[in-house]
């Protein structure tokens, strides 16, 4: 079943396109968390980061800096940028078609990302065990 991004890619739903090539479509998010908030969507349907192979990841992710630079250059008030991808419903993904949010940051833009610091629960042994466990699962 086609999701909203598949329909936008197919031209069935209009979008405010900022970039398009054989691999990705980048368009303004209608929510505009901050002005210039852009979504970068692979044209190949993958639900999330876990479905990318190395070739698709290389083709899609290589476009992020180019699009980010264009957004930043479009407004001298842009001071930075958050690049966010929610992967899976538990991570807040609402459209199950992989996509990257490019969120320009402005002085006093009111957008905050709460990030709790859990470092007090970790010592060197816990960090090392966690790192080793992740590394053991690399393919």
Short mmCIF file of C-alpha atoms in Angstrom, two decimals:
data_model
loop_
_atom_site.label_atom_id
_atom_site.label_comp_id
_atom_site.label_asym_id
_atom_site.label_seq_id
_atom_site.Cartn_x
_atom_site.Cartn_y
_atom_site.Cartn_z
CA UNK A 1 0.00 0.00 0.00
CA UNK A 2 1.40 3.38 -0.98
CA UNK A 3 2.09 5.85 1.81
CA UNK A 4 1.89 9.63 1.51
CA UNK A 5 5.56 9.90 0.48
CA UNK A 6 5.11 7.31 -2.29
CA UNK A 7 2.19 9.42 -3.55
CA UNK A 8 4.25 12.61 -3.42
CA UNK A 9 7.11 10.89 -5.28
CA UNK A 10 4.63 9.65 -7.92
CA UNK A 11 3.24 13.19 -8.33
CA UNK A 12 -0.21 12.19 -7.04
CA UNK A 13 0.05 14.70 -4.19
CA UNK A 14 1.68 18.10 -4.74
CA UNK A 15 4.74 19.14 -2.75
CA UNK A 16 6.96 22.20 -2.47
CA UNK A 17 10.03 20.55 -4.00
CA UNK A 18 13.48 21.93 -3.23
CA UNK A 19 15.57 19.13 -4.80
CA UNK A 20 15.04 16.00 -6.86
CA UNK A 21 17.25 13.45 -8.55
CA UNK A 22 17.05 9.72 -9.34
CA UNK A 23 17.50 8.77 -5.68
CA UNK A 24 15.74 11.33 -3.50
CA UNK A 25 13.01 13.91 -3.36
CA UNK A 26 13.42 16.82 -0.93
CA UNK A 27 10.44 19.00 -0.16
CA UNK A 28 9.20 21.38 2.50
CA UNK A 29 7.49 19.76 5.48
CA UNK A 30 4.05 21.32 5.85
CA UNK A 31 4.56 21.54 9.63
CA UNK A 32 7.54 23.94 9.23
CA UNK A 33 8.88 23.44 12.77
CA UNK A 34 11.28 26.20 11.76
CA UNK A 35 11.25 28.06 8.42
CA UNK A 36 12.93 25.90 5.78
CA UNK A 37 12.10 22.57 7.50
CA UNK A 38 12.72 20.12 4.66
CA UNK A 39 12.16 16.37 4.30
CA UNK A 40 14.58 14.23 2.30
CA UNK A 41 12.88 11.03 1.15
CA UNK A 42 14.44 8.14 -0.78
CA UNK A 43 12.52 7.29 -3.94
CA UNK A 44 13.16 3.62 -3.21
CA UNK A 45 10.65 2.62 -0.56
CA UNK A 46 12.38 1.57 2.64
CA UNK A 47 10.50 1.77 5.91
CA UNK A 48 13.41 2.91 8.05
CA UNK A 49 17.20 2.95 8.43
CA UNK A 50 17.19 -0.79 9.18
CA UNK A 51 16.06 -1.58 5.61
CA UNK A 52 18.84 0.31 3.78
CA UNK A 53 21.60 -1.62 2.10
CA UNK A 54 25.02 0.04 1.76
CA UNK A 55 24.45 1.15 -1.83
CA UNK A 56 21.12 2.85 -1.15
CA UNK A 57 22.46 4.44 2.02
CA UNK A 58 25.44 5.85 0.12
CA UNK A 59 23.24 7.29 -2.63
CA UNK A 60 20.64 8.81 -0.28
CA UNK A 61 22.77 10.01 2.62
CA UNK A 62 25.32 11.61 0.30
CA UNK A 63 22.62 14.14 -0.67
CA UNK A 64 22.05 15.44 2.87
CA UNK A 65 25.06 17.85 2.98
CA UNK A 66 24.18 19.36 -0.42
CA UNK A 67 20.58 20.01 0.57
CA UNK A 68 21.57 21.22 4.05
CA UNK A 69 24.05 23.71 2.55
CA UNK A 70 21.37 25.04 0.19
CA UNK A 71 18.92 25.53 3.06
CA UNK A 72 21.56 27.33 5.14
CA UNK A 73 22.58 29.53 2.20
CA UNK A 74 18.93 30.48 1.61
CA UNK A 75 18.72 32.58 4.78
CA UNK A 76 21.57 34.38 6.58
CA UNK A 77 19.59 34.07 9.83
CA UNK A 78 20.12 30.28 9.85
CA UNK A 79 22.78 29.57 12.46
CA UNK A 80 22.78 25.76 12.44
CA UNK A 81 20.72 22.71 11.58
CA UNK A 82 19.37 19.59 13.22
CA UNK A 83 19.17 16.53 10.98
CA UNK A 84 16.79 13.97 12.43
CA UNK A 85 15.41 10.63 11.31
CA UNK A 86 12.90 8.81 13.50
CA UNK A 87 13.12 5.05 12.89
CA UNK A 88 10.19 2.95 14.05
CA UNK A 89 6.99 3.88 15.82
CA UNK A 90 8.73 3.73 19.21
CA UNK A 91 11.08 6.49 17.98
CA UNK A 92 8.21 8.71 16.84
CA UNK A 93 8.14 7.74 13.15
CA UNK A 94 4.63 8.46 11.86
CA UNK A 95 5.12 7.76 8.14
CA UNK A 96 6.67 4.34 7.62
CA UNK A 97 8.79 5.47 4.68
CA UNK A 98 12.30 6.49 5.65
CA UNK A 99 12.83 10.24 5.70
CA UNK A 100 15.23 12.78 7.11
CA UNK A 101 14.13 16.08 8.67
CA UNK A 102 16.46 19.00 7.98
CA UNK A 103 15.56 21.61 10.59
CA UNK A 104 17.22 25.01 10.22
CA UNK A 105 18.03 26.65 13.53
CA UNK A 106 17.63 30.35 14.22
CA UNK A 107 18.40 32.47 17.27
CA UNK A 108 15.55 32.09 19.77
CA UNK A 109 13.52 29.86 17.42
CA UNK A 110 11.77 28.16 20.36
CA UNK A 111 12.54 24.64 19.13
CA UNK A 112 14.05 22.49 21.85
CA UNK A 113 15.09 18.87 21.88
CA UNK A 114 15.08 17.53 25.42
CA UNK A 115 17.92 15.10 25.88
CA UNK A 116 18.28 13.63 29.35
CA UNK A 117 21.80 12.90 30.53
CA UNK A 118 22.12 9.37 31.93
CA UNK A 119 25.90 9.40 32.24
CA UNK A 120 25.73 9.05 36.02
CA UNK A 121 24.45 5.49 35.52
CA UNK A 122 27.58 4.50 33.56
CA UNK A 123 31.12 3.78 34.60
CA UNK A 124 34.05 2.74 32.38
CA UNK A 125 33.10 -0.95 32.60
CA UNK A 126 29.48 -0.31 31.57
CA UNK A 127 30.57 1.90 28.66
CA UNK A 128 33.06 -0.75 27.51
CA UNK A 129 30.50 -3.58 27.77
CA UNK A 130 27.91 -1.57 25.83
CA UNK A 131 30.42 -0.64 23.11
CA UNK A 132 31.66 -4.24 22.81
CA UNK A 133 28.10 -5.59 22.57
CA UNK A 134 27.21 -3.19 19.75
CA UNK A 135 30.49 -3.81 17.93
CA UNK A 136 29.88 -7.58 18.07
CA UNK A 137 26.71 -7.09 16.04
CA UNK A 138 28.28 -5.17 13.15
CA UNK A 139 27.85 -6.95 9.83
#
